Each structure stands twice: as structure tokens, then as C-alpha cells.
Tab-separated table of C-alpha atoms in Angstrom:
chain	number	residue	atom	x	y	z
A	1	UNK	CA	98.326	103.163	83.654
A	2	UNK	CA	97.991	102.103	87.289
A	3	UNK	CA	97.692	98.377	87.932
A	4	UNK	CA	94.626	97.387	89.918
A	5	UNK	CA	94.577	95.150	92.996
A	6	UNK	CA	94.473	91.463	92.107
A	7	UNK	CA	96.330	91.864	88.788
A	8	UNK	CA	98.665	88.921	88.138
A	9	UNK	CA	102.195	90.104	87.331
A	10	UNK	CA	105.703	88.778	86.968
A	11	UNK	CA	108.832	90.564	88.194
A	12	UNK	CA	111.213	91.115	85.293
A	13	UNK	CA	114.049	88.609	85.104
A	14	UNK	CA	116.501	91.434	84.563
A	15	UNK	CA	120.002	91.741	86.075
A	16	UNK	CA	121.268	95.261	85.312
A	17	UNK	CA	123.888	94.894	88.064
A	18	UNK	CA	125.713	92.550	85.673
A	19	UNK	CA	126.270	95.488	83.290
A	20	UNK	CA	127.573	98.196	85.621
A	21	UNK	CA	126.983	100.269	88.747
A	22	UNK	CA	123.322	100.388	89.761
A	23	UNK	CA	121.087	100.996	92.764
A	24	UNK	CA	118.109	98.620	92.645
A	25	UNK	CA	115.316	98.120	95.165
A	26	UNK	CA	114.076	94.837	93.628
A	27	UNK	CA	115.472	91.874	95.614
A	28	UNK	CA	117.235	89.061	93.729
A	29	UNK	CA	114.872	86.390	95.087
A	30	UNK	CA	111.915	87.965	93.258
A	31	UNK	CA	113.410	88.374	89.768
A	32	UNK	CA	111.375	86.377	87.262
A	33	UNK	CA	108.812	85.348	89.891
A	34	UNK	CA	105.009	85.625	89.672
A	35	UNK	CA	102.990	87.740	92.103
A	36	UNK	CA	99.774	89.666	92.542
A	37	UNK	CA	99.163	93.411	92.950
A	38	UNK	CA	97.813	94.252	96.397
A	39	UNK	CA	97.711	98.037	96.092
A	40	UNK	CA	99.285	101.122	94.565
A	41	UNK	CA	101.264	102.797	97.368
A	42	UNK	CA	101.869	106.072	95.525
A	43	UNK	CA	104.415	107.483	93.093
A	44	UNK	CA	108.026	108.018	94.194
A	45	UNK	CA	111.197	109.281	92.490
A	46	UNK	CA	112.966	106.366	90.806
A	47	UNK	CA	115.731	105.344	93.264
A	48	UNK	CA	117.808	103.969	90.362
A	49	UNK	CA	118.348	107.571	89.200
A	50	UNK	CA	118.118	109.286	92.592
A	51	UNK	CA	121.084	107.308	93.911
A	52	UNK	CA	123.296	108.718	91.154
A	53	UNK	CA	121.994	112.311	91.489
A	54	UNK	CA	120.322	112.055	88.092
A	55	UNK	CA	116.913	113.640	87.470
A	56	UNK	CA	114.525	111.050	88.912
A	57	UNK	CA	111.016	110.798	87.450
A	58	UNK	CA	108.261	109.623	89.782
A	59	UNK	CA	107.298	106.001	89.222
A	60	UNK	CA	104.344	104.038	90.613
A	61	UNK	CA	105.207	101.876	93.615
A	62	UNK	CA	103.099	98.803	94.379
A	63	UNK	CA	102.667	96.425	97.243
A	64	UNK	CA	102.972	93.028	95.552
A	65	UNK	CA	102.146	89.679	97.228
A	66	UNK	CA	104.136	86.528	96.449
A	67	UNK	CA	103.366	82.994	97.570
A	68	UNK	CA	106.122	81.606	99.763
A	69	UNK	CA	105.304	78.194	98.305
A	70	UNK	CA	106.098	79.424	94.785
A	71	UNK	CA	109.247	81.333	95.777
A	72	UNK	CA	110.834	78.640	97.904
A	73	UNK	CA	110.435	74.892	98.337
A	74	UNK	CA	106.688	74.329	98.213
A	75	UNK	CA	105.320	72.738	101.364
A	76	UNK	CA	101.698	73.683	100.812
A	77	UNK	CA	101.912	76.738	103.054
A	78	UNK	CA	99.624	79.763	102.700
A	79	UNK	CA	102.399	82.039	103.995
A	80	UNK	CA	103.165	84.967	101.732
A	81	UNK	CA	105.579	87.826	101.151
A	82	UNK	CA	104.502	91.417	100.629
A	83	UNK	CA	107.073	93.592	98.904
A	84	UNK	CA	107.269	97.147	97.543
A	85	UNK	CA	108.140	96.919	93.835
A	86	UNK	CA	108.304	99.759	91.288
A	87	UNK	CA	105.994	99.439	88.274
A	88	UNK	CA	108.854	99.430	85.757
A	89	UNK	CA	109.992	96.101	87.247
A	90	UNK	CA	106.622	94.427	86.606
A	91	UNK	CA	105.351	92.727	83.454
A	92	UNK	CA	102.162	90.859	82.553
A	93	UNK	CA	102.148	87.337	83.997
B	1	UNK	CA	143.813	120.522	97.711
B	2	UNK	CA	144.257	118.569	100.920
B	3	UNK	CA	143.462	114.871	101.213
B	4	UNK	CA	139.901	114.444	102.498
B	5	UNK	CA	140.881	111.294	104.391
B	6	UNK	CA	143.485	113.225	106.387
B	7	UNK	CA	141.348	116.275	107.085
B	8	UNK	CA	140.282	116.861	110.686
B	9	UNK	CA	136.738	115.470	111.109
B	10	UNK	CA	135.356	118.501	112.905
B	11	UNK	CA	136.761	120.841	110.230
B	12	UNK	CA	135.233	118.664	107.505
B	13	UNK	CA	131.865	118.626	109.282
B	14	UNK	CA	131.865	122.427	109.565
B	15	UNK	CA	132.711	122.725	105.863
B	16	UNK	CA	129.863	120.398	104.858
B	17	UNK	CA	127.413	122.168	107.203
B	18	UNK	CA	128.483	125.485	105.672
B	19	UNK	CA	127.902	124.200	102.138
B	20	UNK	CA	124.505	122.697	103.023
B	21	UNK	CA	123.416	126.058	104.465
B	22	UNK	CA	124.902	128.104	101.611
B	23	UNK	CA	123.159	125.969	98.993
B	24	UNK	CA	119.890	126.196	100.916
B	25	UNK	CA	119.690	122.401	101.409
B	26	UNK	CA	119.597	122.403	105.218
B	27	UNK	CA	120.302	125.013	107.875
B	28	UNK	CA	122.298	124.143	111.040
B	29	UNK	CA	118.992	124.451	112.929
B	30	UNK	CA	117.264	122.000	110.555
B	31	UNK	CA	120.070	119.515	111.126
B	32	UNK	CA	119.988	119.910	114.913
B	33	UNK	CA	116.213	119.422	114.919
B	34	UNK	CA	116.542	116.267	112.810
B	35	UNK	CA	119.257	114.844	115.081
B	36	UNK	CA	117.096	115.602	118.151
B	37	UNK	CA	113.997	113.924	116.691
B	38	UNK	CA	116.066	110.879	115.633
B	39	UNK	CA	117.640	110.564	119.082
B	40	UNK	CA	114.289	111.047	120.842
B	41	UNK	CA	112.507	108.360	118.817
B	42	UNK	CA	112.116	105.150	120.852
B	43	UNK	CA	109.864	102.077	120.720
B	44	UNK	CA	107.810	103.910	123.378
B	45	UNK	CA	106.423	106.108	120.581
B	46	UNK	CA	105.142	103.136	118.578
B	47	UNK	CA	103.842	101.556	121.790
B	48	UNK	CA	101.692	104.650	122.477
B	49	UNK	CA	100.176	104.302	118.991
B	50	UNK	CA	99.455	100.616	119.543
B	51	UNK	CA	97.851	101.245	122.938
B	52	UNK	CA	95.649	103.966	121.489
B	53	UNK	CA	94.614	101.753	118.575
B	54	UNK	CA	93.609	99.056	121.084
B	55	UNK	CA	91.292	101.427	122.947
B	56	UNK	CA	90.021	103.755	120.201
B	57	UNK	CA	88.475	102.191	117.054
B	58	UNK	CA	88.614	105.484	115.115
B	59	UNK	CA	92.331	105.818	115.856
B	60	UNK	CA	92.913	102.200	114.807
B	61	UNK	CA	91.180	102.933	111.480
B	62	UNK	CA	93.341	106.035	110.961
B	63	UNK	CA	96.511	104.099	111.846
B	64	UNK	CA	95.755	101.375	109.273
B	65	UNK	CA	94.807	103.961	106.642
B	66	UNK	CA	97.722	106.379	107.166
B	67	UNK	CA	100.421	105.596	109.747
B	68	UNK	CA	102.091	108.986	109.291
B	69	UNK	CA	98.891	110.877	110.178
B	70	UNK	CA	98.297	108.554	113.122
B	71	UNK	CA	101.818	109.224	114.457
B	72	UNK	CA	101.403	112.968	114.023
B	73	UNK	CA	98.074	112.792	115.882
B	74	UNK	CA	100.131	111.708	118.938
B	75	UNK	CA	102.702	114.495	118.386
B	76	UNK	CA	105.368	112.142	117.047
B	77	UNK	CA	107.547	114.198	114.635
B	78	UNK	CA	107.261	112.802	111.103
B	79	UNK	CA	108.640	115.714	109.070
B	80	UNK	CA	111.192	114.512	106.544
B	81	UNK	CA	110.450	110.895	107.429
B	82	UNK	CA	109.350	108.307	104.834
B	83	UNK	CA	105.628	107.442	104.854
B	84	UNK	CA	104.683	105.007	107.622
B	85	UNK	CA	102.519	101.971	106.846
B	86	UNK	CA	100.943	99.787	109.514
B	87	UNK	CA	100.227	96.046	109.094
B	88	UNK	CA	97.615	94.663	111.473
B	89	UNK	CA	97.965	91.229	113.074
B	90	UNK	CA	94.652	89.364	113.176
B	91	UNK	CA	93.515	85.879	114.174
B	92	UNK	CA	94.163	84.915	110.489
B	93	UNK	CA	97.434	86.688	109.710
B	94	UNK	CA	100.709	87.389	111.519
B	95	UNK	CA	103.018	90.029	110.039
B	96	UNK	CA	106.805	90.025	110.179
B	97	UNK	CA	108.815	93.033	108.980
B	98	UNK	CA	112.262	92.723	107.402
B	99	UNK	CA	114.458	94.721	105.062
B	100	UNK	CA	116.375	92.171	103.008
B	101	UNK	CA	118.262	94.821	101.016
B	102	UNK	CA	119.594	96.925	103.929
B	103	UNK	CA	118.043	97.982	107.240
B	104	UNK	CA	114.962	100.140	106.441
B	105	UNK	CA	113.187	100.556	109.775
B	106	UNK	CA	110.369	102.807	111.032
B	107	UNK	CA	112.812	104.947	113.017
B	108	UNK	CA	110.316	107.750	113.653
B	109	UNK	CA	108.203	105.461	115.805
B	110	UNK	CA	110.641	102.710	116.910
B	111	UNK	CA	113.994	104.518	117.138
B	112	UNK	CA	117.259	103.013	115.934
B	113	UNK	CA	116.989	99.460	114.547
B	114	UNK	CA	118.223	96.719	116.906
B	115	UNK	CA	121.430	94.895	115.912
B	116	UNK	CA	119.635	91.668	114.966
B	117	UNK	CA	117.330	93.476	112.542
B	118	UNK	CA	120.394	94.508	110.515
B	119	UNK	CA	122.079	91.084	110.629
B	120	UNK	CA	122.457	89.055	107.437
B	121	UNK	CA	120.998	86.035	109.262
B	122	UNK	CA	117.727	87.747	110.162
B	123	UNK	CA	117.373	89.332	106.733
B	124	UNK	CA	117.889	86.037	104.873
B	125	UNK	CA	115.889	83.783	107.169
B	126	UNK	CA	112.877	86.076	107.637
B	127	UNK	CA	111.894	85.456	104.007
B	128	UNK	CA	113.092	81.871	103.574
B	129	UNK	CA	112.113	80.343	106.921
B	130	UNK	CA	109.990	82.775	108.943
B	131	UNK	CA	108.463	80.078	111.171
B	132	UNK	CA	111.861	78.656	112.056
B	133	UNK	CA	113.111	82.142	112.852
B	134	UNK	CA	110.063	82.933	115.001
B	135	UNK	CA	110.513	79.651	116.900
B	136	UNK	CA	113.939	80.894	118.018
B	137	UNK	CA	112.184	83.942	119.455
B	138	UNK	CA	109.834	81.487	121.260
B	139	UNK	CA	107.032	82.880	119.104
B	140	UNK	CA	104.710	80.121	117.982
B	141	UNK	CA	102.245	80.978	115.236
B	142	UNK	CA	99.537	78.336	114.735
B	143	UNK	CA	99.877	76.474	111.401
B	144	UNK	CA	96.464	77.741	110.233
B	145	UNK	CA	97.540	81.374	110.746
B	146	UNK	CA	99.133	82.838	107.624
B	147	UNK	CA	102.514	84.511	108.052
B	148	UNK	CA	102.921	87.579	105.880
B	149	UNK	CA	106.559	88.635	105.587
B	150	UNK	CA	106.738	92.330	104.694
B	151	UNK	CA	110.027	93.030	102.909
B	152	UNK	CA	110.610	96.773	103.285
B	153	UNK	CA	112.369	97.464	100.012
B	154	UNK	CA	111.522	101.018	98.987
B	155	UNK	CA	109.920	104.269	100.104
B	156	UNK	CA	107.626	103.149	102.937
B	157	UNK	CA	108.532	102.113	106.456
B	158	UNK	CA	106.401	99.440	108.079
B	159	UNK	CA	105.361	98.602	111.624
B	160	UNK	CA	103.087	95.904	113.018
B	161	UNK	CA	99.927	96.593	115.017
B	162	UNK	CA	99.937	93.496	117.250
B	163	UNK	CA	96.809	91.903	118.725
B	164	UNK	CA	95.798	93.002	122.204
B	165	UNK	CA	96.505	90.149	124.596
B	166	UNK	CA	93.814	88.602	126.798
B	167	UNK	CA	93.933	89.664	130.416
B	168	UNK	CA	94.245	93.381	129.641
B	169	UNK	CA	90.532	94.214	129.807
B	170	UNK	CA	89.894	97.611	131.360
B	171	UNK	CA	93.557	98.645	131.260
B	172	UNK	CA	94.480	102.287	130.615
B	173	UNK	CA	96.417	103.370	127.518
B	174	UNK	CA	99.534	103.901	129.652
B	175	UNK	CA	99.284	100.390	131.122
B	176	UNK	CA	98.803	98.922	127.679
B	177	UNK	CA	101.682	100.893	126.156
B	178	UNK	CA	103.994	99.525	128.866
B	179	UNK	CA	103.605	95.914	127.650
B	180	UNK	CA	104.293	96.651	123.955
B	181	UNK	CA	107.897	95.896	123.019
B	182	UNK	CA	110.027	96.739	120.007
B	183	UNK	CA	109.877	93.129	118.771
B	184	UNK	CA	106.073	93.094	118.960
B	185	UNK	CA	105.981	95.958	116.446
B	186	UNK	CA	108.407	94.158	114.097
B	187	UNK	CA	106.503	90.881	114.508
B	188	UNK	CA	109.268	88.680	115.973
B	189	UNK	CA	107.324	88.541	119.250
B	190	UNK	CA	103.737	89.088	120.385
B	191	UNK	CA	102.648	91.059	123.466
B	192	UNK	CA	101.731	89.046	126.543
B	193	UNK	CA	100.881	89.702	130.190
């Protein structure tokens, strides 16, 4: 299932780097944080497998918008962040 | 087996090139072509795209829809390069590109990333305090204009299509391209005349 633009999501509060060697393209500052799907950018081989030369299935990649106010100290700004996040890092908000 | 750390670099390179060719991963010619296109890529390539987008509405639409196709339309080599996305600055929104995880950069159209783009300071502050960072570049974005920080984390590479500055009416594409700087296409600066 491909998430549609506008869908409210939350980035998983998951820290696999605590368990062993990993290659993750989901920045720390977004783990556990709410955002909104902007668009589906396409499907790309999962970098978490690719980096270890394992067979890498294609996974949906999304542009996800986050409010800067929510991520950092809220000052009532409308500024936002737009970040590429793989679908398997997203859960329902 | 000899110690790889003590092996002569040139000998090691030849061995790796031989293996890449033997396994059909990349021929010496492929590698030379890739090195040439990487070395030839400069911010001048991105500036040509920006200038064309400023003068040709159809090209602007193509650039925003598919940056890779727009680059190829100007004979910029994109083979083997990640897909290129273009974020347009408007009177409502100013875009700033960063790669917080490493130094992902649209090399095909801007060349090698500048040293500051790779610095820990830029990468941390672009997301946490973009307006403070821009102020140090003497770039003032009005409070009512939204700043959109684009963190380049995965398979795309992103560049900014800046706004055409006033005072450039009637200019040719070449004249326009000459005022577009690397920083304008990352979003730390804006073009001016």
C-alpha cells in the first residue's frame, strides 16, 4: 500500500543501532516524531541491506514534512523540514 | 597473502580495476568516463538549468517535474547518477538543502560539495536554526516566508531553483547563468545583481 499525500504518520521510535552494526537513512532527530506525507518519490533498494551486500528489496520512499515547531523548541514558526524516509520507518500517527 | 595496507597503491588499483572488468561490473572505459563526468561537473551546469528555467516556462515545468530529464535536456551527463529533484523558491517559501547524515549533494549539476556543506556545524544548524545560519551568510528571509529545510537522506539529490532577481529583465540565458552561484542552488544565498 502506498501512502497518499497528506497522510499523518509518525516515524518509528526504533534504535536498531543499539543492537549491532547497521546502515540507516532515518536521522536521529526524527525518531518518534509526527509528520505528514508529501509525496511518494519512488521505490528504491533498502539501503539497510544494500550496505551489507545483502539482497535488497525495493521499498517505497516518501518525502515527509515535519513542523520545525514540533521538532525543536516551538516558537510559533511555520518553517518545516522535508525529509526522504522509507515506508518501513513510518507508522500511523 | 600480502598485507593490503602495505601493498603499492597503483598495484592495488590495477588489481581492483581488473576484478571489476573481469566480473563485468565496470570496464576501465566506464570508470574513465565516470571520472571525467564527475570532474567536469561544476555549478555552471546547474546555473545553465536555472537560467533556462527563468526564461522558458516549459523548461521550468520539466525541471520541477523531473530534474534528471531537465539536466539531460541540456546535455548534462546523468547516467549512473541518483535522481535529481528540484525545489523551487517562491515568494512564500525559501528552500535550504542539507544532508545531516553525510554529504549527499547534487554532484552531476553542482560538482563537488563545498567544504562547509560537509561540516558538522552546517549539517546540525541547518535543521535546528536555519534562520540563524542564513543570517551568517547575510541572507535575510522575511519572517512571513516559510523556510523549508530539505534534509537529503536517501536516494534523491536536491537542488534549489532560486527566484529570478529584479533588474534582470531582458537578459540572455548566458547573462542570467553568470549570476547564479553554487550557494544560490543550495539555498544559503539568493541571486542578486
